[in-house]
Amino acid sequence: MKDSKDKISISKATIDRLPLYFRTLRLSQEEGMEIISSEELGQRLGVTPEQIRKDLASFGQFGKKGVGYYVSELIRNIGEILGLDYNWHIAVVGVGHLGWALANYRNFDSLGFNLVAMFDVDPNKIGQCIKGTEVFHLDRLKEVMEERTIHIGIIAVPEMYAQEVADQLVAAGVRGIWNFAPRKIKVPEAVRVINEDLSVGLSSLSFYLARQTPTN
Amino acid sequence: MKDSKDKISISKATIDRLPLYFRTLRLSQEEGMEIISSEELGQRLGVTPEQIRKDLASFGQFGKKGVGYYVSELIRNIGEILGLDYNWHIAVVGVGHLGWALANYRNFDSLGFNLVAMFDVDPNKIGQCIKGTEVFHLDRLKEVMEERTIHIGIIAVPEMYAQEVADQLVAAGVRGIWNFAPRKIKVPEAVRVINEDLSVGLSSLSFYLARQTPTN
């Protein structure tokens, strides 16, 4: 297998599918599967087996011809490709309902993401804790981020403050931003942004339902 | 253009990209763009222009060769393909932090999804309102769903109750379920389920960051 951390040029579409493979493999593991074929994996995901083999081949040699993939091995391999072995420190900015929900999301822990701080401006929230992690005033962002080596900032503030918070995160040396505000934010090229749009899932559902009943 | 509501066989990957095209086009429109080429759209999305042309060609003839796509026209067309003109009635089950956040998510309104009810079992929450929509006791699910013709149920309850709520939604005649619980739910084939896993976005971010610094 190639060193998965090498600088490589892989299509964004492939990269976007990796977390889905990872998630589906973990669910398969929970169900007790030890070996999975690209056909089975494809069926669970709605992706062709050829696509899966092609995607995985970009990163090295996985699985055995005629046997399939060893589930736990593939989980470990894809986890490494995704950098989930890095023990990322994350912080949530904006402790409204969405921020609390994200801070409590158990799948983050299980993937090795460490919530190390939260930030807000509401005096009633400062000092509160979720799972032992404290809410700090936004004014202390830079100080706390440096002290706790925060790599990833999650923006869960109202849309109108998203850019301001992004600027503060960048100034404090953040490396990646996961943006839940439904607005594009501008950051320097070195900072990676993933924009989350919750309406994407609902729109896919709409697509399928619209086809079930041509007359509503 | 073909009738976009015909029963058609399109790859899931294409269908998953449509909401992303839709979202990016709407952002481009907000920025004042009237015409966009498949190259520009591709660059914004990290998808090749060939892929975009191929995806859209599955549904009909869009755009003008050498000119590009008319943004507002393509938004309308993709919106129709996605069934966003159906005026879907949605309900949120589970009014914890995630449920409140989803009920308040302004992008749903703007896409034409109508939140018509919320459900919970906590007596303190019953009767509360978000944007004029009431929280009902879960016991009244079937009655309220029939009365308000609810098409889509959003599951935002703790994981261990996800299947129970899914069963209740199915018994009440729901057509689609958007499941935020990190657990697979079983439903009859006629009911469409989209599983949302918030860790997918964070994992993609991890992938990119892991490649920026091979030694952490």
PDB file of C-alpha atoms in Angstrom, chain A residues 5-212:
ATOM      1  CA  LYS A   5      -0.575  10.602   3.668  1.00  0.00           C
ATOM      2  CA  ASP A   6       1.419  11.406   0.499  1.00  0.00           C
ATOM      3  CA  LYS A   7       0.346  14.445  -1.409  1.00  0.00           C
ATOM      4  CA  ILE A   8      -1.905  12.950  -4.022  1.00  0.00           C
ATOM      5  CA  SER A   9      -4.298  14.234  -6.592  1.00  0.00           C
ATOM      6  CA  ILE A  10      -7.649  12.559  -6.200  1.00  0.00           C
ATOM      7  CA  SER A  11     -10.991  13.854  -7.469  1.00  0.00           C
ATOM      8  CA  LYS A  12     -13.172  15.646  -4.954  1.00  0.00           C
ATOM      9  CA  ALA A  13     -15.985  13.230  -5.799  1.00  0.00           C
ATOM     10  CA  THR A  14     -13.822  10.309  -4.642  1.00  0.00           C
ATOM     11  CA  ILE A  15     -12.855  12.106  -1.443  1.00  0.00           C
ATOM     12  CA  ASP A  16     -16.498  12.889  -0.716  1.00  0.00           C
ATOM     13  CA  ARG A  17     -17.366   9.211  -1.042  1.00  0.00           C
ATOM     14  CA  LEU A  18     -14.700   7.998   1.399  1.00  0.00           C
ATOM     15  CA  PRO A  19     -16.536   9.101   4.565  1.00  0.00           C
ATOM     16  CA  LEU A  20     -19.640   7.364   3.217  1.00  0.00           C
ATOM     17  CA  TYR A  21     -17.679   4.146   2.656  1.00  0.00           C
ATOM     18  CA  PHE A  22     -16.250   4.517   6.135  1.00  0.00           C
ATOM     19  CA  ARG A  23     -19.655   5.002   7.727  1.00  0.00           C
ATOM     20  CA  THR A  24     -21.246   2.122   5.829  1.00  0.00           C
ATOM     21  CA  LEU A  25     -18.373  -0.191   6.724  1.00  0.00           C
ATOM     22  CA  ARG A  26     -18.739   0.700  10.394  1.00  0.00           C
ATOM     23  CA  LEU A  27     -22.469  -0.036  10.259  1.00  0.00           C
ATOM     24  CA  SER A  28     -21.679  -3.357   8.520  1.00  0.00           C
ATOM     25  CA  GLN A  29     -19.178  -4.149  11.251  1.00  0.00           C
ATOM     26  CA  GLU A  30     -21.794  -3.433  13.932  1.00  0.00           C
ATOM     27  CA  GLU A  31     -24.035  -5.925  12.135  1.00  0.00           C
ATOM     28  CA  GLY A  32     -21.288  -8.518  12.480  1.00  0.00           C
ATOM     29  CA  MET A  33     -19.958  -8.603   8.904  1.00  0.00           C
ATOM     30  CA  GLU A  34     -16.303  -9.530   8.589  1.00  0.00           C
ATOM     31  CA  ILE A  35     -15.936  -9.581   4.810  1.00  0.00           C
ATOM     32  CA  ILE A  36     -17.773  -7.444   2.278  1.00  0.00           C
ATOM     33  CA  SER A  37     -17.653  -7.487  -1.513  1.00  0.00           C
ATOM     34  CA  SER A  38     -17.615  -4.336  -3.609  1.00  0.00           C
ATOM     35  CA  GLU A  39     -21.034  -5.477  -4.883  1.00  0.00           C
ATOM     36  CA  GLU A  40     -22.522  -5.577  -1.366  1.00  0.00           C
ATOM     37  CA  LEU A  41     -20.882  -2.327  -0.360  1.00  0.00           C
ATOM     38  CA  GLY A  42     -22.088  -0.744  -3.601  1.00  0.00           C
ATOM     39  CA  GLN A  43     -25.629  -1.923  -3.034  1.00  0.00           C
ATOM     40  CA  ARG A  44     -25.695  -0.431   0.456  1.00  0.00           C
ATOM     41  CA  LEU A  45     -24.466   2.874  -0.885  1.00  0.00           C
ATOM     42  CA  GLY A  46     -26.091   3.109  -4.293  1.00  0.00           C
ATOM     43  CA  VAL A  47     -22.696   3.278  -5.981  1.00  0.00           C
ATOM     44  CA  THR A  48     -21.497   0.815  -8.639  1.00  0.00           C
ATOM     45  CA  PRO A  49     -18.940  -1.810  -7.545  1.00  0.00           C
ATOM     46  CA  GLU A  50     -16.642  -0.536 -10.317  1.00  0.00           C
ATOM     47  CA  GLN A  51     -16.724   2.935  -8.779  1.00  0.00           C
ATOM     48  CA  ILE A  52     -15.801   1.570  -5.358  1.00  0.00           C
ATOM     49  CA  ARG A  53     -12.920  -0.483  -6.731  1.00  0.00           C
ATOM     50  CA  LYS A  54     -11.702   2.532  -8.707  1.00  0.00           C
ATOM     51  CA  ASP A  55     -11.980   4.891  -5.724  1.00  0.00           C
ATOM     52  CA  LEU A  56     -10.089   2.576  -3.398  1.00  0.00           C
ATOM     53  CA  ALA A  57      -7.460   1.780  -6.016  1.00  0.00           C
ATOM     54  CA  SER A  58      -6.501   5.493  -5.979  1.00  0.00           C
ATOM     55  CA  PHE A  59      -5.060   4.911  -2.521  1.00  0.00           C
ATOM     56  CA  GLY A  60      -3.475   1.498  -2.833  1.00  0.00           C
ATOM     57  CA  GLN A  61      -4.244  -2.183  -2.960  1.00  0.00           C
ATOM     58  CA  PHE A  62      -7.144  -3.257  -0.782  1.00  0.00           C
ATOM     59  CA  GLY A  63      -9.121  -6.477  -0.567  1.00  0.00           C
ATOM     60  CA  LYS A  64      -8.619  -9.841  -2.231  1.00  0.00           C
ATOM     61  CA  LYS A  65      -9.924 -10.777  -5.656  1.00  0.00           C
ATOM     62  CA  GLY A  66     -12.770 -13.258  -5.373  1.00  0.00           C
ATOM     63  CA  VAL A  67     -12.964 -12.784  -1.591  1.00  0.00           C
ATOM     64  CA  GLY A  68     -13.797  -9.169  -0.953  1.00  0.00           C
ATOM     65  CA  TYR A  69     -12.629  -6.629   1.586  1.00  0.00           C
ATOM     66  CA  TYR A  70     -11.871  -7.453   5.205  1.00  0.00           C
ATOM     67  CA  VAL A  71     -14.210  -5.030   6.944  1.00  0.00           C
ATOM     68  CA  SER A  72     -12.073  -4.122   9.970  1.00  0.00           C
ATOM     69  CA  GLU A  73      -8.939  -3.778   7.834  1.00  0.00           C
ATOM     70  CA  LEU A  74     -10.696  -1.536   5.333  1.00  0.00           C
ATOM     71  CA  ILE A  75     -12.147   0.583   8.148  1.00  0.00           C
ATOM     72  CA  ARG A  76      -8.632   1.065   9.529  1.00  0.00           C
ATOM     73  CA  ASN A  77      -7.205   1.846   6.093  1.00  0.00           C
ATOM     74  CA  ILE A  78      -9.894   4.349   5.126  1.00  0.00           C
ATOM     75  CA  GLY A  79      -9.654   5.876   8.603  1.00  0.00           C
ATOM     76  CA  GLU A  80      -5.955   6.489   7.992  1.00  0.00           C
ATOM     77  CA  ILE A  81      -6.628   7.933   4.542  1.00  0.00           C
ATOM     78  CA  LEU A  82      -9.203  10.261   6.093  1.00  0.00           C
ATOM     79  CA  GLY A  83      -6.665  11.301   8.732  1.00  0.00           C
ATOM     80  CA  LEU A  84      -8.931  10.119  11.558  1.00  0.00           C
ATOM     81  CA  ASP A  85      -5.847   8.901  13.439  1.00  0.00           C
ATOM     82  CA  TYR A  86      -4.702  12.502  13.968  1.00  0.00           C
ATOM     83  CA  ASN A  87      -6.644  13.211  17.167  1.00  0.00           C
ATOM     84  CA  TRP A  88      -8.043  16.498  15.891  1.00  0.00           C
ATOM     85  CA  HIS A  89      -8.961  19.173  18.387  1.00  0.00           C
ATOM     86  CA  ILE A  90     -12.213  20.864  17.499  1.00  0.00           C
ATOM     87  CA  ALA A  91     -14.072  23.870  18.867  1.00  0.00           C
ATOM     88  CA  VAL A  92     -17.672  24.937  18.366  1.00  0.00           C
ATOM     89  CA  VAL A  93     -18.349  28.657  17.959  1.00  0.00           C
ATOM     90  CA  GLY A  94     -21.946  29.603  18.669  1.00  0.00           C
ATOM     91  CA  VAL A  95     -23.694  27.631  21.382  1.00  0.00           C
ATOM     92  CA  GLY A  96     -27.289  27.940  20.217  1.00  0.00           C
ATOM     93  CA  HIS A  97     -29.377  24.837  19.600  1.00  0.00           C
ATOM     94  CA  LEU A  98     -27.265  23.739  16.646  1.00  0.00           C
ATOM     95  CA  GLY A  99     -24.014  24.303  18.560  1.00  0.00           C
ATOM     96  CA  TRP A 100     -25.240  22.254  21.533  1.00  0.00           C
ATOM     97  CA  ALA A 101     -26.465  19.521  19.231  1.00  0.00           C
ATOM     98  CA  LEU A 102     -23.078  19.351  17.489  1.00  0.00           C
ATOM     99  CA  ALA A 103     -21.190  19.407  20.775  1.00  0.00           C
ATOM    100  CA  ASN A 104     -23.262  16.431  21.928  1.00  0.00           C
ATOM    101  CA  TYR A 105     -23.024  14.452  18.702  1.00  0.00           C
ATOM    102  CA  ARG A 106     -21.578  11.136  19.780  1.00  0.00           C
ATOM    103  CA  ASN A 107     -20.298  10.164  16.323  1.00  0.00           C
ATOM    104  CA  PHE A 108     -17.566  12.799  16.581  1.00  0.00           C
ATOM    105  CA  ASP A 109     -16.001  11.185  19.650  1.00  0.00           C
ATOM    106  CA  SER A 110     -16.180   7.777  18.082  1.00  0.00           C
ATOM    107  CA  LEU A 111     -14.247   9.062  15.054  1.00  0.00           C
ATOM    108  CA  GLY A 112     -11.540  10.536  17.260  1.00  0.00           C
ATOM    109  CA  PHE A 113     -12.529  14.191  17.085  1.00  0.00           C
ATOM    110  CA  ASN A 114     -11.931  15.898  20.398  1.00  0.00           C
ATOM    111  CA  LEU A 115     -14.160  18.777  21.411  1.00  0.00           C
ATOM    112  CA  VAL A 116     -11.814  20.947  23.476  1.00  0.00           C
ATOM    113  CA  ALA A 117     -13.675  24.278  23.688  1.00  0.00           C
ATOM    114  CA  MET A 118     -16.867  26.136  22.863  1.00  0.00           C
ATOM    115  CA  PHE A 119     -17.367  29.854  22.390  1.00  0.00           C
ATOM    116  CA  ASP A 120     -20.293  32.228  22.665  1.00  0.00           C
ATOM    117  CA  VAL A 121     -21.022  35.853  23.630  1.00  0.00           C
ATOM    118  CA  ASP A 122     -24.071  35.201  25.817  1.00  0.00           C
ATOM    119  CA  PRO A 123     -23.046  35.718  29.491  1.00  0.00           C
ATOM    120  CA  ASN A 124     -25.546  33.022  30.545  1.00  0.00           C
ATOM    121  CA  LYS A 125     -23.712  30.432  28.502  1.00  0.00           C
ATOM    122  CA  ILE A 126     -20.128  31.297  29.449  1.00  0.00           C
ATOM    123  CA  GLY A 127     -18.819  28.735  31.930  1.00  0.00           C
ATOM    124  CA  GLN A 128     -21.408  26.081  31.086  1.00  0.00           C
ATOM    125  CA  CYS A 129     -20.079  22.643  30.204  1.00  0.00           C
ATOM    126  CA  ILE A 130     -20.916  19.867  27.771  1.00  0.00           C
ATOM    127  CA  LYS A 131     -19.246  16.552  28.575  1.00  0.00           C
ATOM    128  CA  GLY A 132     -16.627  18.416  30.586  1.00  0.00           C
ATOM    129  CA  THR A 133     -15.862  20.963  27.877  1.00  0.00           C
ATOM    130  CA  GLU A 134     -16.361  24.609  28.799  1.00  0.00           C
ATOM    131  CA  VAL A 135     -18.019  27.506  26.988  1.00  0.00           C
ATOM    132  CA  PHE A 136     -15.657  30.515  26.800  1.00  0.00           C
ATOM    133  CA  HIS A 137     -16.379  34.081  25.811  1.00  0.00           C
ATOM    134  CA  LEU A 138     -15.621  34.701  22.151  1.00  0.00           C
ATOM    135  CA  ASP A 139     -13.153  37.404  23.230  1.00  0.00           C
ATOM    136  CA  ARG A 140     -10.881  34.641  24.499  1.00  0.00           C
ATOM    137  CA  LEU A 141     -10.890  32.742  21.196  1.00  0.00           C
ATOM    138  CA  LYS A 142      -7.250  33.373  20.254  1.00  0.00           C
ATOM    139  CA  GLU A 143      -5.898  32.688  23.729  1.00  0.00           C
ATOM    140  CA  VAL A 144      -7.857  29.456  24.228  1.00  0.00           C
ATOM    141  CA  MET A 145      -7.211  28.236  20.689  1.00  0.00           C
ATOM    142  CA  GLU A 146      -3.468  28.589  21.110  1.00  0.00           C
ATOM    143  CA  GLU A 147      -3.463  27.057  24.565  1.00  0.00           C
ATOM    144  CA  ARG A 148      -5.480  24.019  23.408  1.00  0.00           C
ATOM    145  CA  THR A 149      -4.036  23.701  19.891  1.00  0.00           C
ATOM    146  CA  ILE A 150      -7.386  23.829  18.175  1.00  0.00           C
ATOM    147  CA  HIS A 151      -7.198  22.621  14.569  1.00  0.00           C
ATOM    148  CA  ILE A 152     -10.798  22.831  13.448  1.00  0.00           C
ATOM    149  CA  GLY A 153     -13.430  25.474  14.169  1.00  0.00           C
ATOM    150  CA  ILE A 154     -17.113  24.758  13.682  1.00  0.00           C
ATOM    151  CA  ILE A 155     -19.185  27.831  12.869  1.00  0.00           C
ATOM    152  CA  ALA A 156     -22.685  27.506  14.306  1.00  0.00           C
ATOM    153  CA  VAL A 157     -23.479  31.207  14.766  1.00  0.00           C
ATOM    154  CA  PRO A 158     -26.293  33.116  13.051  1.00  0.00           C
ATOM    155  CA  GLU A 159     -25.552  33.744   9.383  1.00  0.00           C
ATOM    156  CA  MET A 160     -24.797  37.448   9.804  1.00  0.00           C
ATOM    157  CA  TYR A 161     -21.874  36.759  12.154  1.00  0.00           C
ATOM    158  CA  ALA A 162     -20.347  33.913  10.129  1.00  0.00           C
ATOM    159  CA  GLN A 163     -17.698  35.987   8.338  1.00  0.00           C
ATOM    160  CA  GLU A 164     -16.690  37.829  11.496  1.00  0.00           C
ATOM    161  CA  VAL A 165     -16.192  34.541  13.353  1.00  0.00           C
ATOM    162  CA  ALA A 166     -14.327  33.054  10.384  1.00  0.00           C
ATOM    163  CA  ASP A 167     -11.949  36.044  10.464  1.00  0.00           C
ATOM    164  CA  GLN A 168     -11.343  35.533  14.174  1.00  0.00           C
ATOM    165  CA  LEU A 169     -10.711  31.810  13.708  1.00  0.00           C
ATOM    166  CA  VAL A 170      -8.238  32.536  10.917  1.00  0.00           C
ATOM    167  CA  ALA A 171      -6.469  35.177  12.999  1.00  0.00           C
ATOM    168  CA  ALA A 172      -6.176  32.618  15.804  1.00  0.00           C
ATOM    169  CA  GLY A 173      -4.486  30.156  13.451  1.00  0.00           C
ATOM    170  CA  VAL A 174      -7.252  27.671  12.701  1.00  0.00           C
ATOM    171  CA  ARG A 175      -6.481  25.179   9.925  1.00  0.00           C
ATOM    172  CA  GLY A 176      -9.945  24.092   8.925  1.00  0.00           C
ATOM    173  CA  ILE A 177     -13.473  25.467   9.251  1.00  0.00           C
ATOM    174  CA  TRP A 178     -16.708  23.548   9.112  1.00  0.00           C
ATOM    175  CA  ASN A 179     -19.315  26.152   8.315  1.00  0.00           C
ATOM    176  CA  PHE A 180     -22.991  25.570   9.132  1.00  0.00           C
ATOM    177  CA  ALA A 181     -24.069  29.134   8.360  1.00  0.00           C
ATOM    178  CA  PRO A 182     -25.903  29.165   5.041  1.00  0.00           C
ATOM    179  CA  ARG A 183     -23.526  31.756   3.640  1.00  0.00           C
ATOM    180  CA  LYS A 184     -20.187  31.567   1.872  1.00  0.00           C
ATOM    181  CA  ILE A 185     -17.267  32.717   3.997  1.00  0.00           C
ATOM    182  CA  LYS A 186     -13.974  34.086   2.699  1.00  0.00           C
ATOM    183  CA  VAL A 187     -10.716  32.760   4.148  1.00  0.00           C
ATOM    184  CA  PRO A 188      -7.091  32.631   3.018  1.00  0.00           C
ATOM    185  CA  GLU A 189      -6.222  29.764   0.693  1.00  0.00           C
ATOM    186  CA  ALA A 190      -4.299  27.861   3.356  1.00  0.00           C
ATOM    187  CA  VAL A 191      -7.435  27.423   5.464  1.00  0.00           C
ATOM    188  CA  ARG A 192      -9.732  24.660   4.311  1.00  0.00           C
ATOM    189  CA  VAL A 193     -13.510  25.239   4.511  1.00  0.00           C
ATOM    190  CA  ILE A 194     -16.287  22.701   4.285  1.00  0.00           C
ATOM    191  CA  ASN A 195     -19.721  24.264   3.935  1.00  0.00           C
ATOM    192  CA  GLU A 196     -22.480  22.179   5.397  1.00  0.00           C
ATOM    193  CA  ASP A 197     -25.923  22.658   3.964  1.00  0.00           C
ATOM    194  CA  LEU A 198     -28.555  20.662   5.795  1.00  0.00           C
ATOM    195  CA  SER A 199     -31.065  21.177   3.021  1.00  0.00           C
ATOM    196  CA  VAL A 200     -29.130  18.831   0.713  1.00  0.00           C
ATOM    197  CA  GLY A 201     -30.481  15.720   2.448  1.00  0.00           C
ATOM    198  CA  LEU A 202     -34.030  17.008   2.390  1.00  0.00           C
ATOM    199  CA  SER A 203     -33.744  17.877  -1.305  1.00  0.00           C
ATOM    200  CA  SER A 204     -32.600  14.342  -2.192  1.00  0.00           C
ATOM    201  CA  LEU A 205     -35.573  12.969  -0.317  1.00  0.00           C
ATOM    202  CA  SER A 206     -37.834  15.334  -2.238  1.00  0.00           C
ATOM    203  CA  PHE A 207     -36.390  14.039  -5.515  1.00  0.00           C
ATOM    204  CA  TYR A 208     -37.355  10.455  -4.755  1.00  0.00           C
ATOM    205  CA  LEU A 209     -40.782  11.261  -3.353  1.00  0.00           C
ATOM    206  CA  ALA A 210     -41.660  13.450  -6.322  1.00  0.00           C
ATOM    207  CA  ARG A 211     -41.091  10.418  -8.542  1.00  0.00           C
ATOM    208  CA  GLN A 212     -43.331   8.129  -6.524  1.00  0.00           C
TER     209      GLN A 212
END
